[in-house]
XYZ file of C-alpha atoms in Angstrom:
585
model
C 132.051 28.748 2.201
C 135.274 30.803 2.480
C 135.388 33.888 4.757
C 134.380 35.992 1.652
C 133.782 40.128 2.577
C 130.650 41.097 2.807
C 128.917 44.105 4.169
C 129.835 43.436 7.802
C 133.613 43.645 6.532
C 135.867 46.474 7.987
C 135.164 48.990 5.316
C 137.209 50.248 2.089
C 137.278 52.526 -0.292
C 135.920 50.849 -3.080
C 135.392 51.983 -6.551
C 131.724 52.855 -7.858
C 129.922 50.268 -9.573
C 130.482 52.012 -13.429
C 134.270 52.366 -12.750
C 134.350 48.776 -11.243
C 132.750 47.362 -14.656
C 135.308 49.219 -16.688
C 138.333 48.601 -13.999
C 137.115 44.535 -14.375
C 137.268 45.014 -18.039
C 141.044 46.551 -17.725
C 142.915 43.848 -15.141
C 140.990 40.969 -16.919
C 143.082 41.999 -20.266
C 145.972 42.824 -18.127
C 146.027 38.866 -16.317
C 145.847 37.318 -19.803
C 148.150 38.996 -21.598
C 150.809 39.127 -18.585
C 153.591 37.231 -20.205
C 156.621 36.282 -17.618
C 159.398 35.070 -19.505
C 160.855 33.076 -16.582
C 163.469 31.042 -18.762
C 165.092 34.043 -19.171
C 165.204 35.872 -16.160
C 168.486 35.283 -13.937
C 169.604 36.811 -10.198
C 170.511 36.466 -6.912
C 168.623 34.792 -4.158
C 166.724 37.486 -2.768
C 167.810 38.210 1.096
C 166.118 36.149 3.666
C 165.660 39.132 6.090
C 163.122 40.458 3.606
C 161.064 37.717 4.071
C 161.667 36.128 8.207
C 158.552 34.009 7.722
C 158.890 30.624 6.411
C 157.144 27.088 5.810
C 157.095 24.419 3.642
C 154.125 23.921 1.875
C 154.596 20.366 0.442
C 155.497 17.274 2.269
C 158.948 17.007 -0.383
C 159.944 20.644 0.587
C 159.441 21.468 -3.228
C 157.376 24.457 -2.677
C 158.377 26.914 0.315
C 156.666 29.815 1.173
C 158.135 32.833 2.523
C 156.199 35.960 3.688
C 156.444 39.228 5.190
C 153.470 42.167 6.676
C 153.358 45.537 6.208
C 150.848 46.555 8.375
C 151.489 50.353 7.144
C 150.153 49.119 4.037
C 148.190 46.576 5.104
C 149.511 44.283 3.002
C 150.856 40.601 3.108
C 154.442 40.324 0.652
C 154.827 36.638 -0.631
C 157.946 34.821 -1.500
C 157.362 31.357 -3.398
C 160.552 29.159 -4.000
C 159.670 26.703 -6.165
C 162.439 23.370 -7.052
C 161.406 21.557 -10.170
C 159.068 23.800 -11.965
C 156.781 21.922 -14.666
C 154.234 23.953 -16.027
C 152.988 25.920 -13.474
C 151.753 26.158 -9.909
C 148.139 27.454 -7.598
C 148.531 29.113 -4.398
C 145.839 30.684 -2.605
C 143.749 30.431 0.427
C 140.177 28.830 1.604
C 138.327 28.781 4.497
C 139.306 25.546 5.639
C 141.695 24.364 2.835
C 138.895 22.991 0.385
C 139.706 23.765 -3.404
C 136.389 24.586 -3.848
C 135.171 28.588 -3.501
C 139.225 29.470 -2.988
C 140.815 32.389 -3.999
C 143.699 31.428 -5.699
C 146.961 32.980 -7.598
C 147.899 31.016 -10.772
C 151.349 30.895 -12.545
C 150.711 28.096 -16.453
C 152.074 27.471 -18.942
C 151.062 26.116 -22.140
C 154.543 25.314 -22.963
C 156.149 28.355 -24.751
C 155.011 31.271 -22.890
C 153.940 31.365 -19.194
C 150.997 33.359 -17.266
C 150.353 35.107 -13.466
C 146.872 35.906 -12.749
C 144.483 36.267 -9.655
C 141.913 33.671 -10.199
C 138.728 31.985 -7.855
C 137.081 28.734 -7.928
C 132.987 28.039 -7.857
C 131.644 25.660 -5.829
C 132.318 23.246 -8.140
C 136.002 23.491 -8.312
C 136.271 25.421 -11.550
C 138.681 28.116 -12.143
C 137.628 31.436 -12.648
C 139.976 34.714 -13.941
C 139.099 37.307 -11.354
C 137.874 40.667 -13.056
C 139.744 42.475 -9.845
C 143.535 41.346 -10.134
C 144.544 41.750 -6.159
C 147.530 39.002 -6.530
C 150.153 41.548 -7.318
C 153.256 39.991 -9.219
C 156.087 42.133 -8.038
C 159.057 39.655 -9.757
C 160.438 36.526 -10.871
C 164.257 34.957 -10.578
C 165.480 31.696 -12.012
C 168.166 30.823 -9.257
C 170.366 27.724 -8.498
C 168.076 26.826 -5.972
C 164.462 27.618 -8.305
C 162.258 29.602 -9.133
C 161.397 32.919 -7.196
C 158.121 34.587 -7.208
C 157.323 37.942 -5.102
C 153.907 39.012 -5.205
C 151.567 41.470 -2.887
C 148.191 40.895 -1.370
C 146.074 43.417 0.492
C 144.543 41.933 3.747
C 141.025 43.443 2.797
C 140.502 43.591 -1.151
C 136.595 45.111 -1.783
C 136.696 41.763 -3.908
C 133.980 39.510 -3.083
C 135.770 36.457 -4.495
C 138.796 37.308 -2.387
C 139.619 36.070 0.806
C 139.956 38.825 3.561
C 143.053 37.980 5.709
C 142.675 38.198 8.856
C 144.421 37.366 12.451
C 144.467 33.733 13.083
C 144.485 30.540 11.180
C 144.880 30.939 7.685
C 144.047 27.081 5.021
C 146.894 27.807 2.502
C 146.397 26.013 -0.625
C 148.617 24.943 -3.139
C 148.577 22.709 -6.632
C 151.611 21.664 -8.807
C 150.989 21.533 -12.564
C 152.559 18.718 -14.530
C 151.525 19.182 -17.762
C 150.866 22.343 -20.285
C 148.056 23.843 -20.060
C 146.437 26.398 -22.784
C 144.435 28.552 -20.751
C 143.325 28.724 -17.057
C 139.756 27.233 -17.437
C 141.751 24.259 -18.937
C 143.082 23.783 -15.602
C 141.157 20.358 -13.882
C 141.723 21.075 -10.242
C 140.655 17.437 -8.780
C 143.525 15.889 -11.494
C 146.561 17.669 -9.797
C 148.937 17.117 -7.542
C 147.529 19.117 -4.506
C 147.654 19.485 -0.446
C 147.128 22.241 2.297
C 149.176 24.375 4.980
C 147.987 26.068 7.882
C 149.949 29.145 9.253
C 149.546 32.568 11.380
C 149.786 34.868 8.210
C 149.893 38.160 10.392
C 152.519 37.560 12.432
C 152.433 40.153 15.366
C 154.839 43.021 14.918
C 156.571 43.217 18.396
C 160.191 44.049 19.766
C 162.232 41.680 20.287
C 164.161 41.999 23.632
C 167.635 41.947 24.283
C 168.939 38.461 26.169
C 170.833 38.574 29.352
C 174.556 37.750 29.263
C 173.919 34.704 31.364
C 171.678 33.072 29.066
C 172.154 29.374 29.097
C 170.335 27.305 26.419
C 169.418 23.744 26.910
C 168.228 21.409 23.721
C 165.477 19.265 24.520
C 165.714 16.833 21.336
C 163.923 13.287 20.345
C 166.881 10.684 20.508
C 167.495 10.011 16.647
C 164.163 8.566 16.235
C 163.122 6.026 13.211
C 159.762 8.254 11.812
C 157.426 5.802 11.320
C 156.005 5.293 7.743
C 152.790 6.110 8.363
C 151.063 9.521 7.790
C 150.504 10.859 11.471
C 152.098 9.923 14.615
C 153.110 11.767 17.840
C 156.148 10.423 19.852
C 157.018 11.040 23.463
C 160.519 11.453 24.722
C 161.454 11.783 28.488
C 164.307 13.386 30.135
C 164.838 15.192 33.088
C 166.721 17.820 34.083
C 170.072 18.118 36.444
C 170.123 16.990 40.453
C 169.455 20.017 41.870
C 168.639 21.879 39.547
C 168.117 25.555 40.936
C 165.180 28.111 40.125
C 165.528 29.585 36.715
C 163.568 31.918 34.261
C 162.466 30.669 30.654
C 162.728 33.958 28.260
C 162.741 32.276 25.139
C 162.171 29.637 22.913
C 162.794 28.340 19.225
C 162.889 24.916 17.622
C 165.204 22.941 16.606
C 164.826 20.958 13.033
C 166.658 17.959 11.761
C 167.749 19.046 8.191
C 165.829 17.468 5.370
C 162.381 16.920 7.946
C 161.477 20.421 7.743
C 158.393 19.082 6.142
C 157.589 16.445 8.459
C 157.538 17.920 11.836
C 154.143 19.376 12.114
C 154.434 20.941 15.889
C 156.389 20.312 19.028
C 155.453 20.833 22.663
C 157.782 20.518 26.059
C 155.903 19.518 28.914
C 156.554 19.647 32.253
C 155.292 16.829 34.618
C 153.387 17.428 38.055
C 156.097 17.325 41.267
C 153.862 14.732 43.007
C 155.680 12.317 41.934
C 159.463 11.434 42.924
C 159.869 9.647 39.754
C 158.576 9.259 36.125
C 160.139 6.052 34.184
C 161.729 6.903 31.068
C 160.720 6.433 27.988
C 161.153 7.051 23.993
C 158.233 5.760 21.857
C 154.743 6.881 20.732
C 152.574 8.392 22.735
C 149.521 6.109 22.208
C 151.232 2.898 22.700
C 149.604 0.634 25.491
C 153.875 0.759 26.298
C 154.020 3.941 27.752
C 153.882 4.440 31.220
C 150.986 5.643 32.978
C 152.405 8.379 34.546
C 153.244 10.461 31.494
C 149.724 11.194 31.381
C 151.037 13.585 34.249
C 152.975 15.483 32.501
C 150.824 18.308 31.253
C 152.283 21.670 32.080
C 153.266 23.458 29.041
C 156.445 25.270 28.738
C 157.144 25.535 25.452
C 154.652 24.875 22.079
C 155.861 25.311 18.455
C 153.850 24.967 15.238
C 155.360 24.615 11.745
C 155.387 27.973 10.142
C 156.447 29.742 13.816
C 159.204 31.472 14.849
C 161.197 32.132 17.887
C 158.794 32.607 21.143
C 160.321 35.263 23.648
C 159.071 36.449 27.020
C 158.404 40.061 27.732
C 161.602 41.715 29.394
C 159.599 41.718 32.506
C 158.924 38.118 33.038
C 160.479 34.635 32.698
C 158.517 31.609 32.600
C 159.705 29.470 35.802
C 161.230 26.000 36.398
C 163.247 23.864 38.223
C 163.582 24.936 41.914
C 161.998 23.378 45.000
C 157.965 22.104 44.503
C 158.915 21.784 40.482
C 159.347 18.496 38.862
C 162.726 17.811 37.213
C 161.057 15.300 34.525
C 160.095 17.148 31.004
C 158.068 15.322 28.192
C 159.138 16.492 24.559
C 156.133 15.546 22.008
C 156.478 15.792 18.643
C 153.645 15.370 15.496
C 155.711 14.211 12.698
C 153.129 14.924 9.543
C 154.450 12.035 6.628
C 151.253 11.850 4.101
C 153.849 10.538 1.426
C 155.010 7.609 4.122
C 158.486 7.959 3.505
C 160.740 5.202 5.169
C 163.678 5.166 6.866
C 163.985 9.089 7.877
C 165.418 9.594 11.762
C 164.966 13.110 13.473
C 166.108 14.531 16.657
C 164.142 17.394 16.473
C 162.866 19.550 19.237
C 162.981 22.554 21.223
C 165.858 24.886 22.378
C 164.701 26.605 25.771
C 166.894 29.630 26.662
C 167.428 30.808 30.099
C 168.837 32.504 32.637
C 169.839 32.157 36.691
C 169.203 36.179 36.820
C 165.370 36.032 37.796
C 163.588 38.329 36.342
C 161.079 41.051 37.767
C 158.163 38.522 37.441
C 157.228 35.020 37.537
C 155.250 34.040 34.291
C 152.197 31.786 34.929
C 149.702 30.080 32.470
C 146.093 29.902 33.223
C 143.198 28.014 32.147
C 139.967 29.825 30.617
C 136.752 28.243 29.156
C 134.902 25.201 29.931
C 135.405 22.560 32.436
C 136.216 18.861 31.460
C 132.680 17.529 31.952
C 130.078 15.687 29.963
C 127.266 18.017 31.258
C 128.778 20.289 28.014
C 127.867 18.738 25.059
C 127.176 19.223 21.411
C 124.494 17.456 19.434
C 125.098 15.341 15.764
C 124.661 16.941 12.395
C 125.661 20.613 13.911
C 127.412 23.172 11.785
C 128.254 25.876 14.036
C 127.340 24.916 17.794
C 128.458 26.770 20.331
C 129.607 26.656 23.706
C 131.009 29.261 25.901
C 132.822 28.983 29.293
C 133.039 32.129 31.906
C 135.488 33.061 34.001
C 133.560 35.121 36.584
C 134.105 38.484 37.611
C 133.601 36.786 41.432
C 136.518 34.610 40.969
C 139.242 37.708 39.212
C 137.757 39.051 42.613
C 138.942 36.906 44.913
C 142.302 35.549 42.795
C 144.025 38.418 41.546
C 145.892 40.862 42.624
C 144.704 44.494 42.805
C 146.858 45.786 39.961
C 145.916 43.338 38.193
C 147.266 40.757 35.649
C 148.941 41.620 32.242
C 148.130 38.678 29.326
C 150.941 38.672 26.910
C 150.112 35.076 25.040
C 147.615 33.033 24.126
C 146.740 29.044 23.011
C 143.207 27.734 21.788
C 142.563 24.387 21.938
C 140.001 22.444 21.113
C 139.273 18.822 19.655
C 138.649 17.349 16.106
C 135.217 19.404 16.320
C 136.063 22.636 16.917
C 136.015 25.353 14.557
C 136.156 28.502 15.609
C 137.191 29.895 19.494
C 137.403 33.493 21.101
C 137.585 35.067 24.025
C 137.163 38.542 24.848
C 137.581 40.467 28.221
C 134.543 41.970 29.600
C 134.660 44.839 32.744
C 131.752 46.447 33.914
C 129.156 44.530 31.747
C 130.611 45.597 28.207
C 132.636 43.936 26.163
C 136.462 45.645 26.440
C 138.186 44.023 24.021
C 139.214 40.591 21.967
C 141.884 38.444 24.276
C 142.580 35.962 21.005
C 140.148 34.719 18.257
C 140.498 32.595 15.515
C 138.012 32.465 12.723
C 139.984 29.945 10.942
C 141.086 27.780 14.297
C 141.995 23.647 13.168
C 142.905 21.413 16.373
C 145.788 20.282 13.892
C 147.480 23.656 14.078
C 147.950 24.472 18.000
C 150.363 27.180 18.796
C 151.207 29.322 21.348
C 150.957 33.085 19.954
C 151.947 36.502 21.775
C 149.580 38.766 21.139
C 149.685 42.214 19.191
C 148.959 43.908 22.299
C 148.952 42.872 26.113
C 145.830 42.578 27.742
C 145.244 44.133 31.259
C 142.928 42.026 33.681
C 141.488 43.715 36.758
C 139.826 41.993 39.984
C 136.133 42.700 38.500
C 136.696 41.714 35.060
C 135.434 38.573 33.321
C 137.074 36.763 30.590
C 134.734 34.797 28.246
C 135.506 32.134 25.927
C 133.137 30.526 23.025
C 133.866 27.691 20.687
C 132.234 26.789 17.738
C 131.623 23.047 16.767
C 130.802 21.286 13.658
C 129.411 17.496 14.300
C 128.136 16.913 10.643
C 129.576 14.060 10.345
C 128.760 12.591 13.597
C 125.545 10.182 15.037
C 125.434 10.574 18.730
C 126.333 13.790 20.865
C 129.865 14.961 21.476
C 130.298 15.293 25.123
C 132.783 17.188 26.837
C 136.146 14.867 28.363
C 139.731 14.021 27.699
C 139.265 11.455 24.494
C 140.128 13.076 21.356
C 136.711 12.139 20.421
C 135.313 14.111 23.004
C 135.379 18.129 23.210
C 137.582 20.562 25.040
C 137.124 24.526 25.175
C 140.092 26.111 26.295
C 142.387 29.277 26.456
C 145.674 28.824 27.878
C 146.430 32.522 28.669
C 150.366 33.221 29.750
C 150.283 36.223 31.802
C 152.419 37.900 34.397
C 152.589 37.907 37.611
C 152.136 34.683 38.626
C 149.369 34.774 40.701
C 147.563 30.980 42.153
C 144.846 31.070 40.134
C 145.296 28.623 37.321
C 142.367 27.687 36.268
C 139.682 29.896 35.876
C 136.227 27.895 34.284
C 132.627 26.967 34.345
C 129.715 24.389 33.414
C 126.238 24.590 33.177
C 124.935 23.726 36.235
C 124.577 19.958 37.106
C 120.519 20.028 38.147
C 119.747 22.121 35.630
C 121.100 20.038 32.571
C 118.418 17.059 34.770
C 115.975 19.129 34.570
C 116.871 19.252 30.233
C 116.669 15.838 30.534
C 113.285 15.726 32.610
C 112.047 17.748 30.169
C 112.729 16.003 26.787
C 110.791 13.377 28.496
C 107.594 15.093 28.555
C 107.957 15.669 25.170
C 108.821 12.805 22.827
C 107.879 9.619 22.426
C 111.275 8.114 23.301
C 111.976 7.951 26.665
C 115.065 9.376 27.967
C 116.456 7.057 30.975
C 117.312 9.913 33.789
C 118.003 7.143 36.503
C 120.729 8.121 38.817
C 123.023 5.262 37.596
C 122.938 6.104 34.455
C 125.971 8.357 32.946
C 125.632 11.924 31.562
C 127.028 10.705 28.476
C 124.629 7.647 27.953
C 121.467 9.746 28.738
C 122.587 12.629 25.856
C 123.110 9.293 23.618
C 119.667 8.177 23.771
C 118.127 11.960 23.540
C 116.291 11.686 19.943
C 117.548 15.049 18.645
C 114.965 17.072 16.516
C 115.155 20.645 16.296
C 112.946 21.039 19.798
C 115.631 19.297 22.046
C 118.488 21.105 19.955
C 116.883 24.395 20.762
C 115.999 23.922 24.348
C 119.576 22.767 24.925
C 120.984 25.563 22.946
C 118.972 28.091 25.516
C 119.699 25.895 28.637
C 123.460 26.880 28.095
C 122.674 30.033 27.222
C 120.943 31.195 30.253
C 121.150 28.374 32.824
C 123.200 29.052 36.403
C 126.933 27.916 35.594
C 129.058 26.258 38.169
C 132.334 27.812 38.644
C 135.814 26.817 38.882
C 138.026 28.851 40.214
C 140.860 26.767 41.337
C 144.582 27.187 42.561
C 147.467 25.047 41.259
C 147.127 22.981 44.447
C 143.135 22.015 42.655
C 141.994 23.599 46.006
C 139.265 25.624 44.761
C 139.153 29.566 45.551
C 134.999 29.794 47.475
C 133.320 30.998 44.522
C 129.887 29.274 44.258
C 126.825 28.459 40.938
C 126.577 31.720 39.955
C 123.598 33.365 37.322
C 124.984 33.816 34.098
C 126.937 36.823 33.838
């Protein structure tokens, strides 16, 4: 179901139940009988300042959406270009991009006059007129370029068909209409031309700081690459930077988009590759071909991540991101997700990243640290789960021991998770009590990773504990989803970029080895099938042959709920900090 408001919602004033009826009664009249006369209407483009968000929605680039907050208002301000206008258009927003129980905004036509409305779908896919009209229409312009639409929408509505907009992840939906329609129950959802785009609606509202007048900017582009017709496919590029290449600070960030692909490059990240090595071998090809040299796999350290519908990334005035230098490698991976459903042939891109920086170091060094769970198998999630979760710790023992006594501010955040995940958070805890919310996302997709600076920076004392939960859905799976590197394994993770650098990097836990054999020992005792708990047999085959009725689900669900964790609390060198199994905290 979509995130509807309920009860638990942050509260508004709403109307009382009499007025609502009579209110219902008024905006349904008002949404039929709201004739835009588009043909007619001329003007200007309307200024791109107004509106600095922007994303394509459909893989042609016919519909592009453009958006804007207020949060004074609290108050989202849309901008819809649409090229090629038939007969109409949906736009809206779902819980995880379904059609079904959406909450929509419909522009139709049924050839001589055309009609704006709020509307919802039912669980069937039918359209509904909403008797609470919270899709404002503000204006419409006939351009050159299209059609303009401006309309508002309140974050939180009192609507219980409505979405409720919140931070994170937001489905966007969107239909075309391609023939006249004569009202909106008329409309046949499934029989349209239709798709889905994911974005950070609520863009933080931060200040933007001034660059240095040494700034330098280097382009870190794929080499006029062929896209391949086929609907997903990531490509690796490697280059490396100068001889001797001196110490510098990263303080910003911002793609860099072949014309006409806008719609086909789904993300970007720049990686930069561990300095064990003297050498990485080139190469320019996709990133799962048996082809590419082993050693890529080695280039994992993020220093820049972009995700379609972001803007420009910049570093607090304080802090620059660090690289090249003695003990930093000089090779960078660039990998890019090109996104071409419609298999279009014969497109070449050398898209990528522009990284800006300067030879004036800043006041700190910028790290990244890992929060959440471990890469293990002993973490795993059973089949046919909705909403299973696990959560990783990192202890107040090991902020202890690893950071500094004024602490650590957290200025960014990236969740990541693999094709199950569905929801991850993680929240700082001091003294016992939950402080305050690090990141979350209600909405999260592993096909929408991005790194996002947060609405507020986020203290960390030695003491504190940051905790992270994901939230699973294995429906449509058979066997349990163990934890590991294979996309069809699981990964809970929060890649935090704070300041200053300190040697923590990774900062994680696990249930407790014995304790998951005792789980197994267990389940013995009680069903018929035997589960082999041999020494030579692997984690991962023993949770494949655990039968799983609700008993085993439950027990497992309170093993990692209150079983002893082991900790990692590790430097960049993978020496561990001594921090021992600790009780959960």
């Amino acid at each position: 179901l979509p995130s509807m408001q309920t009860s638990g919602s942050k509260p508004c004033p709403c109307p009382s139940f009499k007025l609502r009826e009579v209110a219902s009664m008024y905006f349904t009249m008002i949404a039929v009988f709201l004739v835009i006369l588009v043909a007619a209407l001329q003007g200007s483009v309307p200024r791109g300042s107004d509106f600095p968000y922007k994303v394509p929605l459909d893989p042609q680039g016919l519909l592009e959406l453009s958006w804007n907050v207020s949060y004074p208002e609290q108050a989202v301000y849309f901008q819809l270009l649409v090229q090629n206008l038939q007969f109409g258009l949906l736009f809206g927003m779902s819980d995880r991009g379904e059609f079904e129980n959406a909450d929509l905004a419909v522009l139709w036509s049924n050839g001589h006059n055309s009609y704006f409305g709020d509307a919802w779908s039912d669980a069937k896919g039918h359209l509904h007129m909403d008797s609470q009209q919270d899709y404002q229409l503000l204006g419409s312009q006939r351009t050159p370029e299209g059609l303009y639409l401006l309309f508002r929408r309140a974050f939180s509505t009192c609507d219980p068909k409505d979405y409720l907009i919140e931070d994170g992840t937001v489905h966007l939906i969107y239909g075309i209409l391609e023939k006249p329609v004569h009202s909106l129950r008329a409309i046949n959802i499934s029989a349209i031309r239709r798709g889905l785009q994911r974005v950070q609606l609520l863009k933080p509202n931060i200040t933007i700081p001034e660059l240095p007048s040494d700034t330098k900017t280097m382009e870190i582009t794929a080499p006029n690459v062929d896209i391949p017709n086929q609907e997903t496919t990531y490509w690796c590029y490697m280059t490396e930077l100068p001889d001797g290449f001196p110490k510098h600070h990263i303080i910003m960030y911002e793609p860099v988009i072949t014309a006409g692909n806008e719609a086909l490059v789904h993300h970007m990240e720049v990686f930069q590759c561990t300095a064990q090595f003297d050498s990485i071998p080139h190469y320019n090809g996709p990133c799962n071909s048996k082809m590419k040299p082993e050693r890529l796999n080695y280039c994992r350290h993020v220093l820049a991540a972009w995700a379609m519908g972001a803007q420009a990334f910049y570093y607090p005035e304080e802090a620059g991101l660090p690289f090249g230098g003695p003990g930093s490698s000089r090779y960078l991976r660039l990998e890019i997700h090109y996104h071409n459903p419609l298999v279009f042939q014969g497109r070449h891109d050398s898209s990528g990243i522009r990284l800006y920086y300067t030879a004036t170091l800043r006041r700190y060094d910028a790290g990244i640290m890992e929060l959440g769970l471990v890469y293990t198998p002993v973490m795993a999630i059973p089949p046919g789960e909705d909403a299973f979760v696990l959560t990783g710790y990192c202890t107040d023992k090991c902020t202890q021991r690893a950071l500094p006594a004024a602490g650590i501010r957290i200025f960014a955040s990236q969740l990541h998770t693999h094709l199950a995940g569905r929801k991850v958070v993680t929240v700082l805890s001091r003294d016992g009590k939950e402080r305050q919310v690090v990141n979350a996302d209600g909405h999260y997709s592993p096909h929408f990773q991005e790194i996002r600076m947060l609405k507020e920076v986020v203290a960390v004392f030695p003491g504190d504990e940051l905790i992270t939960s994901c939230t699973y859905n294995t429906e449509d799976r058979t066997q349990a989803t163990v934890g590991g590197f294979g996309i069809l394994e699981e990964m809970c993770v929060n890649y935090v970029h704070y300041y200053p650098q300190t040697q923590l990097e990774l900062c994680k836990s696990a249930v407790d080895p014995g304790y998951l054999h005792k789980y197994f020992n267990f389940v013995n005792r009680f069903n018929d099938e035997e589960v082999c708990t041999c020494p030579q047999v692997s984690v991962p085959q023993q949770f494949h042959s655990v039968p799983w009725n609700m008993f085993n689900r439950d027990v497992l669900k309170s093993l990692y709920g209150f079983a002893p964790i082991s900790m990692h609390c590790n430097k960049s060198s993978a020496v561990r900090f001594p921090v021992r199994t600790a009780s959960r905290p």
